[in-house]
């Protein structure tokens, strides 16, 4: 039984730990926050914001923690499907897709259940500490240097390992550690988005029967318009988020938050008028999306894996973060199950992760580039891609077949290339033609 150290106790780290344990290895999770039951972790300032567990993420969560979604529902989370999930483009409701499903749940409750299930394994333990560097020998990583967290001033120590998984998120220092040790850092792509978003909780009653999730998509006509989402979550609450860019970023002003809800699609206004706000509005800002291209590094140390936001962090408006992290764990499991040597460079793993990352990056950055304050970098063929994206979005408002395939890509069930086939664009053309046809009155 080999020993793998996972740096970070987030969803990404917990899923990675499950993937490693599934292949028979012992795991130590290193996390500076106390991993007690309940509550948000101090090291995750965005944990109180609304998070989306996309349909593929829900499936992957049940893979790593069998029965997890049933446990969440039993603890108050809410499952929405079909017309209980309502999407709006410029306040116009899009056509429903019967097979689509989403779970309304807070990140704190999701992490609590995933953490409890992960730590119930006798071969998974936790060290409360912060990682401050790597230990290498020859061509591979052999451990990490730790600084204990919590009360007391304990000395720095070394934790030996056969492999290390970086799940430290956007603020990971792994690239700097590798450079200090004489290795290469990965090329990094950054796109400045200057996003701000705010989440509020509102007391939920029977004001919206049959609605579990409402999502106002980025506007087709005004890129500066608010984007937002609202989900029924545990505790008989609505969790609502409003997102906007640059000088329109939302503030902590509760009255302003409700005014902006009323300007959005109908379900948001109904909740703003009928429901009492619980607690304060919580805000968070994100300056840029980033992608660390580990698969492009020519010289990798053996025994190194990277998952979650430490690989790539996307605009959270599109809800890809947790689902991507869970898919990274699947890539890790597939790599280990294929008989890969833990001590060797994990090129096969990073090649698989690249597929997941690039798909999510294409979806989010294409939409972000439409914002007037975003200055690129623009990919080759951007103008055509942007025009095609606009036409597809318009067609998906009324055509269920187009909307279903669009949601397959958004939910990470399919790759963006599936939206570029002749059959798909023939259906888009038919939908746009039908929209443009004059209404005949008899």
CSV table of C-alpha atoms in Angstrom, one decimal, residues 92-358:
chain,number,residue,atom,x,y,z
A,92,UNK,CA,-37.8,35.1,-21.8
A,93,UNK,CA,-38.2,31.5,-20.6
A,94,UNK,CA,-36.4,28.9,-22.6
A,95,UNK,CA,-38.0,25.7,-23.7
A,96,UNK,CA,-37.8,22.9,-21.0
A,97,UNK,CA,-35.6,19.8,-21.4
A,98,UNK,CA,-37.3,16.8,-19.6
A,99,UNK,CA,-34.2,14.8,-18.7
A,100,UNK,CA,-32.2,17.7,-17.2
A,101,UNK,CA,-31.6,17.4,-13.4
A,102,UNK,CA,-29.9,19.6,-10.8
A,103,UNK,CA,-29.6,19.5,-7.0
A,104,UNK,CA,-30.1,22.6,-4.9
A,105,UNK,CA,-27.7,22.4,-2.0
A,106,UNK,CA,-25.2,24.7,-0.2
A,107,UNK,CA,-21.5,24.0,-0.6
A,108,UNK,CA,-21.2,23.7,3.2
A,109,UNK,CA,-23.7,20.8,3.3
A,110,UNK,CA,-22.2,19.1,0.3
A,111,UNK,CA,-18.7,19.3,1.7
A,112,UNK,CA,-19.9,18.1,5.1
A,113,UNK,CA,-21.3,14.9,3.7
A,114,UNK,CA,-18.4,14.2,1.3
A,115,UNK,CA,-15.9,14.9,4.1
A,116,UNK,CA,-17.7,12.6,6.5
A,117,UNK,CA,-17.8,9.8,4.0
A,118,UNK,CA,-14.2,10.2,3.0
A,119,UNK,CA,-12.8,10.3,6.5
A,120,UNK,CA,-14.8,7.3,7.6
A,121,UNK,CA,-12.2,5.2,5.7
A,122,UNK,CA,-9.5,3.9,8.1
A,123,UNK,CA,-6.8,4.4,5.5
A,124,UNK,CA,-7.5,8.1,5.1
A,125,UNK,CA,-6.3,10.5,7.7
A,126,UNK,CA,-6.0,14.3,8.1
A,127,UNK,CA,-3.1,16.5,9.1
A,128,UNK,CA,-4.0,20.0,10.1
A,129,UNK,CA,-1.2,22.0,8.5
A,130,UNK,CA,-0.3,24.2,5.6
A,131,UNK,CA,2.1,22.9,2.9
A,132,UNK,CA,5.1,25.2,2.4
A,133,UNK,CA,7.2,23.3,0.0
A,134,UNK,CA,8.1,20.0,-1.8
A,135,UNK,CA,10.7,17.4,-1.0
A,136,UNK,CA,12.3,15.9,-4.1
A,137,UNK,CA,14.9,13.2,-4.7
A,138,UNK,CA,16.3,12.6,-8.2
A,139,UNK,CA,13.4,12.7,-10.7
A,140,UNK,CA,10.5,12.5,-8.4
A,141,UNK,CA,8.7,14.1,-5.4
A,142,UNK,CA,9.2,12.2,-2.2
A,143,UNK,CA,7.2,14.4,0.3
A,144,UNK,CA,6.0,17.8,1.4
A,145,UNK,CA,7.2,20.3,4.0
A,146,UNK,CA,4.4,21.2,6.4
A,147,UNK,CA,3.8,24.0,8.9
A,148,UNK,CA,1.3,22.9,11.5
A,149,UNK,CA,-1.9,25.1,11.8
A,150,UNK,CA,-4.0,25.8,14.8
A,151,UNK,CA,-3.0,26.6,18.3
A,152,UNK,CA,0.7,26.4,19.4
A,153,UNK,CA,3.9,27.1,17.4
A,154,UNK,CA,5.0,23.6,16.4
A,155,UNK,CA,8.1,23.4,14.2
A,156,UNK,CA,8.0,22.7,10.4
A,157,UNK,CA,8.2,19.0,9.5
A,158,UNK,CA,8.4,16.8,6.5
A,159,UNK,CA,5.7,14.3,5.5
A,160,UNK,CA,7.0,11.5,3.1
A,161,UNK,CA,4.9,10.3,0.2
A,162,UNK,CA,5.0,8.2,-2.9
A,163,UNK,CA,3.0,10.8,-4.7
A,164,UNK,CA,1.5,14.2,-4.0
A,165,UNK,CA,-1.8,15.6,-5.3
A,166,UNK,CA,-2.2,19.4,-5.4
A,167,UNK,CA,-5.8,20.4,-4.6
A,168,UNK,CA,-4.9,23.8,-3.1
A,169,UNK,CA,-7.0,25.8,-5.4
A,170,UNK,CA,-6.4,29.1,-7.3
A,171,UNK,CA,-3.8,30.2,-4.7
A,172,UNK,CA,-1.7,27.1,-5.1
A,173,UNK,CA,2.1,27.8,-4.8
A,174,UNK,CA,3.1,24.6,-6.5
A,175,UNK,CA,4.5,26.4,-9.6
A,176,UNK,CA,6.8,28.5,-7.4
A,177,UNK,CA,7.9,25.4,-5.4
A,178,UNK,CA,8.8,23.5,-8.6
A,179,UNK,CA,10.8,26.5,-9.9
A,180,UNK,CA,12.7,26.7,-6.7
A,181,UNK,CA,13.6,23.0,-6.9
A,182,UNK,CA,14.8,23.4,-10.5
A,183,UNK,CA,11.7,22.1,-12.4
A,184,UNK,CA,9.6,23.8,-14.9
A,185,UNK,CA,6.4,25.8,-14.1
A,186,UNK,CA,3.5,25.2,-16.5
A,187,UNK,CA,2.5,27.9,-19.0
A,188,UNK,CA,-0.5,29.9,-17.7
A,189,UNK,CA,-3.4,31.4,-19.7
A,190,UNK,CA,-5.2,34.2,-17.9
A,191,UNK,CA,-8.3,36.2,-19.0
A,192,UNK,CA,-9.2,39.2,-17.0
A,193,UNK,CA,-13.0,39.1,-16.3
A,194,UNK,CA,-13.4,41.5,-13.3
A,195,UNK,CA,-16.4,39.6,-12.1
A,196,UNK,CA,-18.3,40.4,-8.9
A,197,UNK,CA,-21.1,38.3,-7.5
A,198,UNK,CA,-23.3,38.4,-4.4
A,199,UNK,CA,-25.4,35.7,-2.7
A,200,UNK,CA,-28.4,36.1,-0.4
A,201,UNK,CA,-30.6,33.7,1.5
A,202,UNK,CA,-34.4,34.2,1.5
A,203,UNK,CA,-37.0,32.3,3.5
A,204,UNK,CA,-38.8,29.9,1.1
A,205,UNK,CA,-42.5,29.2,1.2
A,206,UNK,CA,-45.0,28.2,-1.5
A,207,UNK,CA,-44.5,31.3,-3.6
A,208,UNK,CA,-43.1,29.4,-6.5
A,209,UNK,CA,-44.6,25.9,-6.6
A,210,UNK,CA,-42.9,23.7,-9.1
A,211,UNK,CA,-39.7,25.7,-9.2
A,212,UNK,CA,-36.4,24.4,-7.9
A,213,UNK,CA,-33.8,26.2,-9.9
A,214,UNK,CA,-34.1,29.5,-11.9
A,215,UNK,CA,-31.2,30.7,-14.0
A,216,UNK,CA,-31.1,34.0,-15.9
A,217,UNK,CA,-28.4,33.4,-18.6
A,218,UNK,CA,-26.1,36.1,-20.0
A,219,UNK,CA,-28.1,38.5,-22.1
A,220,UNK,CA,-28.3,38.0,-25.9
A,221,UNK,CA,-28.7,41.8,-26.4
A,222,UNK,CA,-26.9,43.5,-23.5
A,223,UNK,CA,-23.6,42.1,-22.3
A,224,UNK,CA,-23.7,44.4,-19.3
A,225,UNK,CA,-27.0,43.0,-18.0
A,226,UNK,CA,-27.1,41.0,-14.7
A,227,UNK,CA,-26.7,37.3,-14.7
A,228,UNK,CA,-28.2,35.3,-11.9
A,229,UNK,CA,-29.4,32.1,-10.5
A,230,UNK,CA,-31.6,30.9,-7.6
A,231,UNK,CA,-32.0,27.5,-6.1
A,232,UNK,CA,-34.1,25.9,-3.4
A,233,UNK,CA,-31.7,24.6,-0.8
A,234,UNK,CA,-31.8,22.9,2.6
A,235,UNK,CA,-33.4,24.8,5.5
A,236,UNK,CA,-36.4,25.9,3.4
A,237,UNK,CA,-34.4,28.7,1.9
A,238,UNK,CA,-33.8,30.2,-1.5
A,239,UNK,CA,-30.2,30.8,-2.3
A,240,UNK,CA,-30.0,33.6,-4.9
A,241,UNK,CA,-26.9,35.0,-6.6
A,242,UNK,CA,-26.5,38.0,-8.8
A,243,UNK,CA,-23.3,38.4,-11.0
A,244,UNK,CA,-22.1,41.3,-13.0
A,245,UNK,CA,-18.8,42.8,-14.3
A,246,UNK,CA,-16.6,45.8,-13.7
A,247,UNK,CA,-18.4,48.9,-12.5
A,248,UNK,CA,-21.8,46.9,-12.2
A,249,UNK,CA,-20.5,44.4,-9.7
A,250,UNK,CA,-23.2,43.9,-6.9
A,251,UNK,CA,-22.6,45.2,-3.4
A,252,UNK,CA,-23.6,44.1,0.1
A,253,UNK,CA,-26.6,46.4,0.1
A,254,UNK,CA,-29.7,44.3,0.7
A,255,UNK,CA,-32.1,46.8,-0.8
A,256,UNK,CA,-30.0,47.0,-4.0
A,257,UNK,CA,-29.9,43.2,-4.2
A,258,UNK,CA,-33.7,43.0,-4.1
A,259,UNK,CA,-34.1,45.8,-6.7
A,260,UNK,CA,-31.8,43.9,-9.1
A,261,UNK,CA,-33.7,40.7,-8.5
A,262,UNK,CA,-36.9,42.4,-9.4
A,263,UNK,CA,-35.4,43.5,-12.7
A,264,UNK,CA,-34.6,39.9,-13.7
A,265,UNK,CA,-36.9,37.1,-14.9
A,266,UNK,CA,-40.2,36.6,-13.1
A,267,UNK,CA,-39.2,34.0,-10.5
A,268,UNK,CA,-36.6,36.3,-9.1
A,269,UNK,CA,-39.0,39.2,-8.7
A,270,UNK,CA,-41.6,36.9,-7.1
A,271,UNK,CA,-39.1,35.8,-4.5
A,272,UNK,CA,-37.8,39.4,-3.9
A,273,UNK,CA,-41.4,40.6,-3.2
A,274,UNK,CA,-42.6,37.6,-1.2
A,275,UNK,CA,-39.7,36.3,0.8
A,276,UNK,CA,-37.8,37.7,3.9
A,277,UNK,CA,-34.0,38.0,3.5
A,278,UNK,CA,-32.1,35.9,6.0
A,279,UNK,CA,-28.8,37.4,7.2
A,280,UNK,CA,-26.6,39.6,5.1
A,281,UNK,CA,-25.7,39.7,1.4
A,282,UNK,CA,-22.3,38.1,0.9
A,283,UNK,CA,-20.0,39.3,-2.0
A,284,UNK,CA,-17.0,37.9,-3.7
A,285,UNK,CA,-14.9,39.1,-6.6
A,286,UNK,CA,-12.8,37.2,-9.2
A,287,UNK,CA,-10.3,39.1,-11.2
A,288,UNK,CA,-9.5,36.6,-13.9
A,289,UNK,CA,-10.0,33.0,-15.2
A,290,UNK,CA,-6.8,31.0,-15.4
A,291,UNK,CA,-5.6,27.7,-16.9
A,292,UNK,CA,-2.3,26.1,-15.9
A,293,UNK,CA,-1.3,23.9,-18.8
A,294,UNK,CA,0.5,21.1,-17.0
A,295,UNK,CA,0.2,18.9,-20.1
A,296,UNK,CA,2.5,21.3,-21.9
A,297,UNK,CA,5.4,20.9,-19.5
A,298,UNK,CA,8.3,19.1,-21.1
A,299,UNK,CA,10.0,18.0,-17.8
A,300,UNK,CA,7.7,16.8,-15.0
A,301,UNK,CA,8.7,15.3,-11.7
A,302,UNK,CA,7.4,11.9,-11.0
A,303,UNK,CA,4.7,11.5,-8.4
A,304,UNK,CA,2.9,14.8,-9.1
A,305,UNK,CA,-0.8,15.3,-9.8
A,306,UNK,CA,-2.9,18.5,-9.8
A,307,UNK,CA,-6.7,18.7,-9.5
A,308,UNK,CA,-9.5,21.3,-9.3
A,309,UNK,CA,-8.9,25.0,-9.4
A,310,UNK,CA,-5.1,24.4,-9.0
A,311,UNK,CA,-5.3,23.3,-12.7
A,312,UNK,CA,-7.9,25.7,-14.0
A,313,UNK,CA,-10.5,28.1,-12.5
A,314,UNK,CA,-13.3,29.4,-14.6
A,315,UNK,CA,-15.9,32.1,-14.4
A,316,UNK,CA,-18.2,30.7,-11.8
A,317,UNK,CA,-21.3,32.0,-13.6
A,318,UNK,CA,-21.2,28.8,-15.7
A,319,UNK,CA,-21.0,26.5,-12.7
A,320,UNK,CA,-18.2,24.3,-14.0
A,321,UNK,CA,-15.8,24.3,-11.0
A,322,UNK,CA,-17.0,21.5,-8.8
A,323,UNK,CA,-18.0,19.3,-11.8
A,324,UNK,CA,-14.5,19.8,-13.3
A,325,UNK,CA,-12.9,18.8,-10.1
A,326,UNK,CA,-14.9,15.6,-9.8
A,327,UNK,CA,-14.0,14.8,-13.4
A,328,UNK,CA,-10.3,15.3,-12.6
A,329,UNK,CA,-10.7,12.6,-9.9
A,330,UNK,CA,-12.1,10.3,-12.6
A,331,UNK,CA,-9.0,11.0,-14.8
A,332,UNK,CA,-6.8,10.2,-11.8
A,333,UNK,CA,-8.6,6.9,-11.1
A,334,UNK,CA,-8.4,5.9,-14.8
A,335,UNK,CA,-4.7,6.7,-14.8
A,336,UNK,CA,-4.0,4.6,-11.7
A,337,UNK,CA,-6.2,1.8,-12.9
A,338,UNK,CA,-4.3,1.6,-16.1
A,339,UNK,CA,-1.3,0.4,-14.1
A,340,UNK,CA,0.7,3.7,-14.1
A,341,UNK,CA,3.7,3.9,-11.9
A,342,UNK,CA,3.0,6.4,-9.1
A,343,UNK,CA,6.7,7.4,-9.1
A,344,UNK,CA,6.8,8.2,-12.8
A,345,UNK,CA,5.7,11.5,-14.5
A,346,UNK,CA,1.9,11.5,-14.8
A,347,UNK,CA,1.7,12.5,-18.5
A,348,UNK,CA,-1.2,10.2,-19.3
A,349,UNK,CA,-3.2,11.8,-16.4
A,350,UNK,CA,-2.5,15.4,-17.5
A,351,UNK,CA,-3.4,14.5,-21.1
A,352,UNK,CA,-6.8,13.3,-19.9
A,353,UNK,CA,-7.3,16.4,-17.7
A,354,UNK,CA,-6.5,18.6,-20.7
A,355,UNK,CA,-9.6,17.4,-22.4
A,356,UNK,CA,-11.8,18.3,-19.4
A,357,UNK,CA,-10.1,21.7,-18.9
A,358,UNK,CA,-10.1,22.8,-22.5
